[in-house]
Tab-separated table of C-alpha atoms and ligand atoms in Angstrom:
chain	number	residue	atom	x	y	z
A	134	MET	CA	0.000	0.000	0.000
A	135	LYS	CA	1.260	3.412	-0.946
A	136	VAL	CA	-0.047	6.881	-0.185
A	137	ASN	CA	0.445	9.706	-2.618
A	138	ILE	CA	2.223	12.163	-0.327
A	139	LYS	CA	1.906	14.890	-2.940
A	140	SER	CA	-1.847	14.943	-2.590
A	141	PHE	CA	-1.527	16.064	1.049
A	142	LEU	CA	-0.110	19.538	1.356
A	143	ALA	CA	0.632	19.096	5.073
A	144	PHE	CA	2.760	15.981	4.425
A	145	GLN	CA	4.380	17.617	1.432
A	146	LYS	CA	5.408	20.587	3.581
A	147	ALA	CA	6.900	18.265	6.201
A	148	LEU	CA	8.948	16.214	3.715
A	149	PRO	CA	12.073	18.390	4.038
A	150	VAL	CA	12.013	17.738	7.796
A	151	ILE	CA	12.149	13.975	7.231
A	152	LYS	CA	14.807	14.379	4.554
A	153	ARG	CA	16.950	16.544	6.784
A	154	ILE	CA	16.765	13.999	9.631
A	155	GLU	CA	17.649	11.216	7.183
A	156	SER	CA	20.600	13.161	5.835
A	157	HIS	CA	22.032	12.991	9.347
A	158	GLY	CA	21.781	9.228	9.284
A	159	PHE	CA	18.535	8.762	11.244
A	160	GLN	CA	15.102	7.510	10.297
A	161	ALA	CA	11.892	9.525	10.419
A	162	PHE	CA	8.258	8.687	9.638
A	163	PHE	CA	4.863	10.283	9.619
A	164	VAL	CA	2.783	8.796	12.463
A	165	GLY	CA	-0.366	9.301	14.506
A	166	GLY	CA	-3.666	10.938	13.701
A	167	ALA	CA	-2.603	12.584	10.441
A	168	VAL	CA	-1.633	9.221	8.919
A	169	ARG	CA	-4.884	7.662	10.114
A	170	ASP	CA	-6.981	10.518	8.756
A	171	ALA	CA	-5.142	10.569	5.423
A	172	LEU	CA	-5.802	6.857	4.962
A	173	ILE	CA	-9.445	7.290	5.906
A	174	GLY	CA	-9.810	10.258	3.591
A	175	ARG	CA	-10.525	12.788	6.310
A	176	GLN	CA	-9.055	16.252	6.597
A	177	ILE	CA	-5.654	15.836	8.242
A	178	GLY	CA	-4.639	17.818	11.314
A	179	ASP	CA	-1.241	18.214	12.957
A	180	VAL	CA	1.512	16.205	11.336
A	181	ASP	CA	3.471	14.227	13.909
A	182	LEU	CA	6.782	12.521	13.258
A	183	ALA	CA	8.595	9.634	14.891
A	184	SER	CA	12.345	9.394	14.566
A	185	SER	CA	15.236	7.182	15.588
A	186	ALA	CA	17.139	10.352	16.538
A	187	ILE	CA	17.121	11.183	20.242
A	188	PRO	CA	15.974	14.711	21.219
A	189	GLU	CA	19.557	15.948	21.655
A	190	LYS	CA	20.266	15.051	18.033
A	191	ILE	CA	17.113	16.810	16.835
A	192	LEU	CA	18.310	19.865	18.762
A	193	ASP	CA	21.549	19.705	16.761
A	194	ILE	CA	19.824	19.182	13.412
A	195	PHE	CA	17.252	22.023	13.550
A	196	GLU	CA	17.618	25.669	14.519
A	197	LYS	CA	14.266	26.137	16.211
A	198	VAL	CA	13.419	23.356	18.619
A	199	ILE	CA	11.108	23.613	21.616
A	200	PRO	CA	11.967	20.962	24.205
A	201	VAL	CA	8.416	20.186	25.358
A	202	GLY	CA	9.005	16.731	26.792
A	203	ILE	CA	12.622	15.772	26.375
A	204	GLU	CA	12.462	13.076	29.067
A	205	HIS	CA	9.718	11.326	27.072
A	206	GLY	CA	11.535	11.901	23.839
A	207	THR	CA	9.315	14.642	22.461
A	208	VAL	CA	10.354	17.984	20.976
A	209	ILE	CA	8.614	20.447	18.704
A	210	VAL	CA	10.477	21.570	15.626
A	211	ARG	CA	9.541	24.848	13.979
A	212	PHE	CA	10.109	24.595	10.265
A	213	ASP	CA	8.869	26.675	7.345
A	214	GLY	CA	6.195	28.324	9.482
A	215	GLU	CA	4.860	25.039	10.842
A	216	SER	CA	5.300	23.113	14.085
A	217	TYR	CA	6.068	19.412	14.105
A	218	GLU	CA	6.050	17.185	17.126
A	219	ILE	CA	8.942	14.785	16.761
A	220	THR	CA	9.061	11.852	19.156
A	221	THR	CA	11.960	9.468	19.422
A	222	PHE	CA	11.027	5.815	18.776
A	223	ARG	CA	10.272	4.490	22.225
A	224	SER	CA	8.698	1.682	24.139
A	225	GLU	CA	6.997	2.118	27.460
A	226	SER	CA	6.596	0.069	30.582
A	227	GLY	CA	5.361	0.504	34.105
A	228	TYR	CA	2.487	2.960	34.438
A	229	GLN	CA	2.236	2.656	38.239
A	230	ASP	CA	0.456	6.000	38.358
A	231	TYR	CA	-1.912	5.199	35.472
A	232	ARG	CA	-0.536	8.126	33.588
A	233	HIS	CA	3.167	8.240	32.966
A	234	PRO	CA	5.088	5.156	32.088
A	235	ASP	CA	7.684	4.417	34.775
A	236	LYS	CA	10.222	3.791	32.133
A	237	VAL	CA	10.533	5.193	28.653
A	238	GLU	CA	13.034	3.333	26.633
A	239	PHE	CA	14.305	4.630	23.343
A	240	VAL	CA	14.307	1.896	20.724
A	241	SER	CA	15.735	1.640	17.240
A	242	ASP	CA	12.807	0.202	15.317
A	243	ILE	CA	9.670	2.055	14.255
A	244	LYS	CA	7.702	-1.172	14.708
A	245	GLU	CA	8.474	-1.188	18.422
A	246	ASP	CA	7.329	2.399	18.614
A	247	LEU	CA	4.067	1.572	16.858
A	248	ALA	CA	3.490	-1.224	19.392
A	249	ARG	CA	3.113	1.244	22.274
A	250	ARG	CA	0.379	3.193	20.481
A	251	ASP	CA	-3.222	2.843	21.558
A	252	PHE	CA	-5.278	1.560	18.623
A	253	THR	CA	-4.350	-0.219	15.443
A	254	ILE	CA	-5.697	2.663	13.326
A	255	ASN	CA	-3.249	4.928	15.196
A	256	ALA	CA	-0.309	2.546	14.872
A	257	ILE	CA	0.474	3.058	11.200
A	258	ALA	CA	3.536	4.921	9.902
A	259	LEU	CA	4.281	6.385	6.493
A	260	ASP	CA	7.733	6.914	5.105
A	261	LYS	CA	8.788	9.786	2.872
A	262	ASN	CA	7.770	7.891	-0.249
A	263	GLY	CA	4.299	7.189	1.075
A	264	ASP	CA	5.014	3.537	1.819
A	265	VAL	CA	2.865	2.264	4.654
A	266	ILE	CA	4.330	0.499	7.700
A	267	ASP	CA	1.456	-1.364	9.278
A	268	PRO	CA	2.548	-4.183	11.596
A	269	PHE	CA	-0.788	-4.332	13.483
A	270	GLU	CA	-3.184	-4.448	10.542
A	271	GLY	CA	-4.405	-0.922	11.042
A	272	LEU	CA	-5.378	-0.693	7.381
A	273	GLN	CA	-7.644	-3.658	7.770
A	274	ALA	CA	-9.210	-2.007	10.836
A	275	ILE	CA	-9.841	1.112	8.749
A	276	GLU	CA	-11.382	-1.091	6.063
A	277	SER	CA	-13.741	-2.699	8.561
A	278	LYS	CA	-14.215	0.534	10.544
A	279	LYS	CA	-13.029	-0.918	13.839
A	280	ILE	CA	-11.317	0.533	16.876
A	281	GLN	CA	-9.065	-2.203	18.172
A	282	ALA	CA	-6.405	-1.962	20.860
A	283	VAL	CA	-2.846	-2.760	19.858
A	284	GLY	CA	-2.085	-5.971	21.746
A	285	ASN	CA	-4.044	-7.078	24.791
A	286	PRO	CA	-6.757	-4.482	25.457
A	287	TYR	CA	-6.977	-5.300	29.171
A	288	GLU	CA	-3.297	-4.577	29.619
A	289	ARG	CA	-3.403	-1.493	27.428
A	290	PHE	CA	-6.302	0.062	29.392
A	291	GLU	CA	-4.628	-0.876	32.654
A	292	GLU	CA	-1.478	0.956	31.508
A	293	ASP	CA	-3.365	4.095	30.601
A	294	PRO	CA	-7.117	4.203	31.236
A	295	LEU	CA	-7.441	7.363	29.171
A	296	ARG	CA	-7.396	5.014	26.194
A	297	ILE	CA	-10.924	3.981	27.197
A	298	MET	CA	-12.061	7.555	26.641
A	299	ARG	CA	-10.044	7.813	23.468
A	300	ALA	CA	-11.763	4.709	22.087
A	301	VAL	CA	-15.194	6.221	22.639
A	302	ARG	CA	-14.090	9.544	21.242
A	303	PHE	CA	-12.848	7.880	18.042
A	304	VAL	CA	-16.201	6.109	17.727
A	305	SER	CA	-17.833	9.515	17.763
A	306	GLN	CA	-15.371	11.179	15.398
A	307	LEU	CA	-15.091	8.363	12.885
A	308	GLY	CA	-18.398	6.533	13.186
A	309	TYR	CA	-16.497	3.278	13.773
A	310	THR	CA	-17.459	0.441	16.091
A	311	ILE	CA	-15.272	-1.044	18.803
A	312	GLU	CA	-13.823	-4.484	18.167
A	313	GLU	CA	-15.295	-7.148	20.443
A	314	GLU	CA	-12.458	-7.874	22.823
A	315	THR	CA	-11.539	-4.217	23.093
A	316	MET	CA	-15.179	-3.496	23.985
A	317	ALA	CA	-15.210	-6.284	26.572
A	318	ALA	CA	-12.140	-4.741	28.180
A	319	ILE	CA	-13.798	-1.316	28.233
A	320	GLN	CA	-16.843	-2.832	29.918
A	321	GLN	CA	-14.728	-4.521	32.498
A	322	GLN	CA	-12.293	-1.723	33.212
A	323	GLY	CA	-14.388	1.447	33.149
A	324	MET	CA	-13.656	2.061	36.842
A	325	LEU	CA	-10.019	2.764	35.984
A	326	LEU	CA	-11.169	6.110	34.577
A	327	GLU	CA	-11.449	7.343	38.145
A	328	LYS	CA	-7.714	7.010	38.535
A	329	ILE	CA	-6.781	9.556	35.924
A	330	ALA	CA	-6.756	13.338	36.007
A	331	VAL	CA	-10.144	14.831	35.265
A	332	GLU	CA	-8.588	17.330	32.835
A	333	ARG	CA	-7.526	14.471	30.577
A	334	VAL	CA	-10.976	12.896	30.709
A	335	ALA	CA	-12.523	16.291	29.972
A	336	ILE	CA	-10.556	16.706	26.738
A	337	GLU	CA	-11.789	13.379	25.386
A	338	PHE	CA	-15.326	13.841	26.714
A	339	GLU	CA	-15.524	17.164	24.899
A	340	LYS	CA	-14.225	15.658	21.665
A	341	MET	CA	-16.746	12.858	22.047
A	342	LEU	CA	-19.672	15.278	22.145
A	343	GLN	CA	-18.242	17.124	19.151
A	344	GLY	CA	-18.162	14.060	16.923
A	345	GLU	CA	-20.685	13.282	14.213
A	346	ALA	CA	-21.449	9.847	15.647
A	347	LEU	CA	-21.954	11.041	19.204
A	348	VAL	CA	-25.175	9.067	19.562
A	349	GLN	CA	-23.303	5.777	19.065
A	350	ALA	CA	-20.526	6.969	21.392
A	351	ILE	CA	-23.015	7.824	24.136
A	352	ASP	CA	-24.612	4.395	23.715
A	353	ILE	CA	-21.229	2.808	24.286
A	354	CYS	CA	-20.668	4.901	27.418
A	355	ASP	CA	-24.042	3.638	28.549
A	356	ASP	CA	-23.305	-0.014	27.691
A	357	ALA	CA	-20.008	0.157	29.533
A	358	SER	CA	-21.416	2.166	32.482
A	359	LEU	CA	-18.887	4.922	31.937
A	360	PHE	CA	-21.112	7.848	32.892
A	361	CYS	CA	-20.936	6.948	36.583
A	362	ARG	CA	-17.170	7.501	36.321
A	363	PHE	CA	-17.550	11.133	35.237
A	364	PRO	CA	-17.803	14.127	37.575
A	365	ILE	CA	-21.409	15.283	38.175
A	366	PHE	CA	-22.864	12.274	36.340
A	367	ARG	CA	-21.687	10.058	39.169
A	368	ASP	CA	-23.804	12.047	41.644
A	369	TYR	CA	-26.830	12.309	39.361
A	370	PRO	CA	-27.254	8.882	37.784
A	371	ASP	CA	-30.308	9.945	35.782
A	372	LEU	CA	-28.412	12.690	34.034
A	373	PHE	CA	-27.103	10.345	31.390
A	374	HIS	CA	-30.657	9.999	30.046
A	375	GLN	CA	-30.327	13.666	29.155
A	376	ALA	CA	-27.098	12.915	27.353
A	377	LYS	CA	-29.093	10.505	25.236
A	378	THR	CA	-31.272	13.302	23.908
A	379	ILE	CA	-28.285	15.109	22.385
A	380	THR	CA	-28.908	14.379	18.741
A	381	PHE	CA	-26.229	16.363	16.945
A	382	PRO	CA	-22.685	17.442	17.832
A	383	LEU	CA	-22.131	20.242	20.304
A	384	GLY	CA	-19.337	22.738	19.808
A	385	GLY	CA	-17.467	22.396	23.084
A	386	PHE	CA	-17.622	22.271	26.843
A	387	ALA	CA	-19.396	25.623	27.292
A	388	GLU	CA	-22.289	24.235	25.255
A	389	ILE	CA	-22.207	20.916	27.059
A	390	ILE	CA	-22.536	22.694	30.411
A	391	SER	CA	-25.297	25.009	29.201
A	392	TYR	CA	-27.236	22.029	27.936
A	393	PHE	CA	-26.983	20.037	31.157
A	394	VAL	CA	-27.545	23.048	33.431
A	395	PHE	CA	-30.782	23.730	31.640
A	396	ARG	CA	-31.803	20.099	32.053
A	397	LEU	CA	-30.742	19.952	35.690
A	398	PRO	CA	-30.608	23.465	37.162
A	399	GLU	CA	-29.685	22.263	40.652
A	400	VAL	CA	-26.159	21.699	39.395
A	401	SER	CA	-24.777	25.126	38.568
A	402	ILE	CA	-22.313	26.294	35.933
A	403	GLU	CA	-19.970	26.896	38.861
A	404	ASP	CA	-20.272	23.241	39.954
A	405	TRP	CA	-19.624	21.986	36.428
A	406	SER	CA	-16.558	24.074	35.891
A	407	ARG	CA	-15.134	23.283	39.303
A	408	GLN	CA	-15.664	19.538	39.136
A	409	TRP	CA	-14.482	19.194	35.547
A	410	LYS	CA	-11.675	21.723	36.185
A	411	LEU	CA	-12.578	23.891	33.227
A	412	SER	CA	-11.119	27.267	32.339
A	413	LYS	CA	-12.611	30.644	33.208
A	414	GLN	CA	-13.203	31.197	29.520
A	415	VAL	CA	-15.376	28.081	29.261
A	416	LYS	CA	-17.255	29.091	32.387
A	417	ASN	CA	-17.954	32.589	31.073
A	418	ASP	CA	-19.069	31.319	27.695
A	419	ALA	CA	-21.368	28.845	29.430
A	420	LYS	CA	-22.896	31.731	31.393
A	421	GLY	CA	-23.486	33.706	28.190
A	422	ILE	CA	-25.134	30.783	26.422
A	423	ASN	CA	-27.177	29.921	29.481
A	424	GLU	CA	-28.540	33.466	29.826
A	425	ALA	CA	-29.628	33.447	26.210
A	426	ILE	CA	-31.274	30.037	26.589
A	427	GLN	CA	-33.136	31.116	29.733
A	428	TYR	CA	-34.398	34.208	27.965
A	429	TYR	CA	-35.319	32.228	24.857
A	430	ASP	CA	-37.250	29.795	27.012
A	431	SER	CA	-39.619	32.530	28.220
A	432	ASN	CA	-39.581	35.013	25.348
A	433	GLY	CA	-38.518	33.242	22.178
A	434	LEU	CA	-36.208	34.911	19.710
A	435	ASP	CA	-36.385	38.698	19.778
A	436	GLU	CA	-34.193	41.774	19.404
A	437	TRP	CA	-33.212	41.911	23.070
A	438	LEU	CA	-31.921	38.339	23.021
A	439	VAL	CA	-29.937	38.943	19.860
A	440	TYR	CA	-28.589	42.258	21.153
A	441	GLN	CA	-27.284	40.714	24.346
A	442	LEU	CA	-25.858	37.561	22.833
A	443	PRO	CA	-22.151	38.049	22.013
A	444	GLU	CA	-21.466	37.333	18.348
A	445	LYS	CA	-19.020	34.539	19.151
A	446	LEU	CA	-21.761	32.668	21.011
A	447	ILE	CA	-24.378	32.723	18.231
A	448	SER	CA	-23.533	29.247	16.913
A	449	SER	CA	-23.304	27.860	20.435
A	450	PHE	CA	-26.686	29.272	21.339
A	451	ALA	CA	-28.193	27.886	18.131
A	452	ARG	CA	-26.856	24.394	18.796
A	453	VAL	CA	-27.928	24.216	22.428
A	454	ALA	CA	-31.359	25.710	21.716
A	455	GLY	CA	-31.596	23.458	18.678
A	456	ILE	CA	-31.234	20.363	20.820
A	457	LEU	CA	-33.424	21.601	23.674
A	458	TYR	CA	-36.281	22.715	21.431
A	459	THR	CA	-35.729	20.356	18.479
A	460	ARG	CA	-35.031	23.177	16.082
A	461	ASP	CA	-32.666	23.159	13.141
A	462	PRO	CA	-29.545	24.909	14.501
A	463	ASP	CA	-28.563	26.296	11.110
A	464	ARG	CA	-31.959	27.924	10.625
A	465	LEU	CA	-31.862	29.294	14.156
A	466	LYS	CA	-28.396	30.703	13.568
A	467	GLU	CA	-29.513	32.352	10.327
A	468	ASN	CA	-32.491	33.886	12.101
A	469	VAL	CA	-30.288	35.289	14.854
A	470	LYS	CA	-27.900	36.747	12.295
A	471	LYS	CA	-30.695	38.269	10.226
A	472	LEU	CA	-32.284	39.856	13.267
A	473	ARG	CA	-28.860	41.142	14.280
A	474	THR	CA	-28.558	43.180	11.083
A	475	THR	CA	-31.833	44.949	11.878
A	476	LEU	CA	-30.872	46.106	15.386
A	477	VAL	CA	-31.340	49.817	16.091
A	478	ILE	CA	-28.188	49.891	18.217
A	479	THR	CA	-25.515	47.243	18.650
A	480	ASN	CA	-24.094	48.368	21.993
A	481	ARG	CA	-24.728	50.737	24.856
A	482	ARG	CA	-22.389	53.408	23.527
A	483	GLU	CA	-24.736	53.899	20.586
A	484	LEU	CA	-27.590	54.844	22.862
A	485	ALA	CA	-28.522	58.484	22.155
A	486	PHE	CA	-28.843	59.114	25.864
A	487	GLN	CA	-25.858	58.416	28.113
A	488	ALA	CA	-25.155	58.525	31.847
A	489	LYS	CA	-23.923	62.094	31.646
A	490	ASP	CA	-27.181	63.160	29.996
A	491	LEU	CA	-28.987	61.647	32.930
A	492	PHE	CA	-26.832	63.622	35.398
A	493	ASP	CA	-27.527	66.805	33.421
A	494	ILE	CA	-31.253	66.508	33.940
A	495	THR	CA	-31.058	65.231	37.516
A	496	PRO	CA	-28.152	67.188	39.037
A	497	GLN	CA	-29.514	66.989	42.607
A	498	LYS	CA	-30.069	63.241	42.710
A	499	PRO	CA	-27.237	61.314	44.361
A	500	LYS	CA	-25.554	58.774	42.138
A	501	GLY	CA	-26.406	55.158	42.826
A	502	PRO	CA	-27.447	51.839	41.339
A	503	TRP	CA	-30.588	53.469	39.900
A	504	ILE	CA	-28.420	54.901	37.109
A	505	GLY	CA	-27.399	51.520	35.795
A	506	LYS	CA	-30.927	50.203	36.116
A	507	LEU	CA	-32.465	53.137	34.299
A	508	LEU	CA	-29.905	53.003	31.492
A	509	LYS	CA	-30.575	49.294	31.102
A	510	THR	CA	-34.292	50.006	30.843
A	511	LEU	CA	-33.646	52.645	28.189
A	512	GLU	CA	-31.355	50.321	26.329
A	513	LYS	CA	-33.973	47.595	26.328
A	514	LYS	CA	-36.734	49.951	25.227
A	515	VAL	CA	-34.654	51.290	22.364
A	516	VAL	CA	-33.539	47.821	21.255
A	517	SER	CA	-37.139	46.563	21.426
A	518	ARG	CA	-38.277	49.661	19.471
A	519	GLU	CA	-40.536	50.913	22.235
A	520	LEU	CA	-38.527	54.122	22.208
A	521	ARG	CA	-36.737	55.739	19.291
A	522	ASN	CA	-33.001	56.173	19.707
A	523	ASP	CA	-33.388	59.914	19.852
A	524	TYR	CA	-32.033	62.179	22.566
A	525	ASN	CA	-35.144	64.296	22.965
A	526	GLU	CA	-37.533	61.396	22.900
A	527	ILE	CA	-35.592	59.522	25.524
A	528	LYS	CA	-35.149	62.641	27.635
A	529	GLU	CA	-38.865	63.223	27.554
A	530	TRP	CA	-39.559	59.633	28.523
A	531	VAL	CA	-37.115	59.844	31.406
A	532	SER	CA	-38.519	63.074	32.820
A	533	LYS	CA	-42.169	62.360	32.133
A	534	TRP	CA	-42.688	58.685	32.662
A	535	ASN	CA	-40.033	57.727	35.087
A	536	PRO	CA	-38.795	60.766	36.929
A	537	PRO	CA	-35.703	59.431	38.659
A	538	GLY	CA	-36.238	61.919	41.524
A	539	LYS	CA	-39.250	59.950	42.657
A	540	ASP	CA	-37.471	56.615	42.908
B	153	LIG	P1	-6.191	13.837	16.973
B	153	LIG	O1	-6.565	13.769	15.559
B	153	LIG	O2	-7.327	14.174	17.852
B	153	LIG	O3	-4.955	14.624	17.264
B	153	LIG	P2	-4.470	11.614	17.457
B	153	LIG	O4	-4.681	10.150	17.254
B	153	LIG	O5	-3.457	12.284	16.598
B	153	LIG	O6	-5.881	12.286	17.344
B	153	LIG	P3	-2.884	12.552	19.615
B	153	LIG	O7	-3.265	12.733	21.050
B	153	LIG	O8	-2.475	13.715	18.802
B	153	LIG	O9	-4.126	11.816	18.959
B	153	LIG	O10	-1.751	11.452	19.610
B	153	LIG	C1	-0.962	11.143	18.476
B	153	LIG	C2	-0.685	9.655	18.449
B	153	LIG	O11	-0.018	9.258	19.643
B	153	LIG	C3	-1.926	8.771	18.385
B	153	LIG	O12	-2.381	8.607	17.069
B	153	LIG	C4	-1.416	7.489	18.986
B	153	LIG	O13	-0.630	6.782	18.055
B	153	LIG	C5	-0.480	7.993	20.067
B	153	LIG	N1	-1.182	8.164	21.359
B	153	LIG	C6	-1.777	9.275	21.822
B	153	LIG	N2	-2.291	9.102	23.049
B	153	LIG	C7	-1.994	7.824	23.376
B	153	LIG	C8	-2.238	7.035	24.525
B	153	LIG	N3	-2.911	7.515	25.583
B	153	LIG	N4	-1.772	5.756	24.509
B	153	LIG	C9	-1.087	5.264	23.465
B	153	LIG	N5	-0.851	5.968	22.350
B	153	LIG	C10	-1.286	7.229	22.301
B	154	LIG	MG1	-2.842	14.406	16.780
């Protein structure tokens, strides 16, 4: 089997890296997800390389090298505007802490390196000519759309339980099924997930809910009782039924949280982000989506919702609302965008009546929270077209209908 390297720009661009390593007397191959995706016919992502050269040699060969994990044999080489992760051929043993192998041993043969990889579809290498090195029948697994552990699945999951999550995530991304023995091992060893850092689980969980075949992936989590190993889900066993009503891919953790918080409000966004150890950014986005969903639930789609929803959250809102209210997310997104173009103002600074205008007409009234509240009311009235965005009209409304002095 041969792959036409020239038909993949990303491989083509990385060829000089392989050639340079080879010119120094070492071997180098394309490995990992990019090889898998190229063989499947999917868009390829980051190009990773495996090499017989140890990190110190790579440091000598290239000018720009970032030593990200020298002790594990991994460096990043910057070349022609791209970054390549180059990992020295290695075998692993140990894994007392279920995360890092106790011993990383550099080896001289790519086949030994492929043996430590998780699934047969991920254990294929390509050389610079596009020749495939496939000692574990990964190509056949691609042909039959199977996720199969390299070697004994029980041992492989014991070594690194994250592989259980990775298996389910690949089901979701690729629409593959899990080979029988690998599945049996997942069913038997799900509890090992509790031994690994929640951040690592979170990355795979998020990718799982972003995959096209998430419904199948969720079924597998159900079959293998994996949900009770996840934060929050373990305390609310019924919550996984809600996971089963997610019918199309979500865009990321902020959406996942918004969805589940709406389904089960007693667990807050705060709880989700703390227990899953998510970033502030995710938490804030979840808050933004959640506010829009709450508003949509009582008012439907209107100018005020669209005005308040940050542009970057439009797609997220459309997906979460789409699932909750069985709407087509693309249509919903279009409707939000259309309504957005008709807004009278797009932010508070465009309001024809500002805080200082308020002080001008109420010089005696002490400043206080009423200012913010009144401005918000004005903003809402203008956005909802109950008031024109006109200084005099607003001024009249303020003095006539809601004299702040009487508050
Ligand atoms: P993605 O397309 O999401 O990047 P990937 O398969 O490339 O998927 P990476 O995490 O980038 O995943 O890892 C690159 C390669 O390293 C994998 O294809 C696999 O060969 C190997 N690998 C990654 N994680 C593990 C693991 N936990 N156990 C064994 N091998 C792994
Ligand atoms: Mg990758």
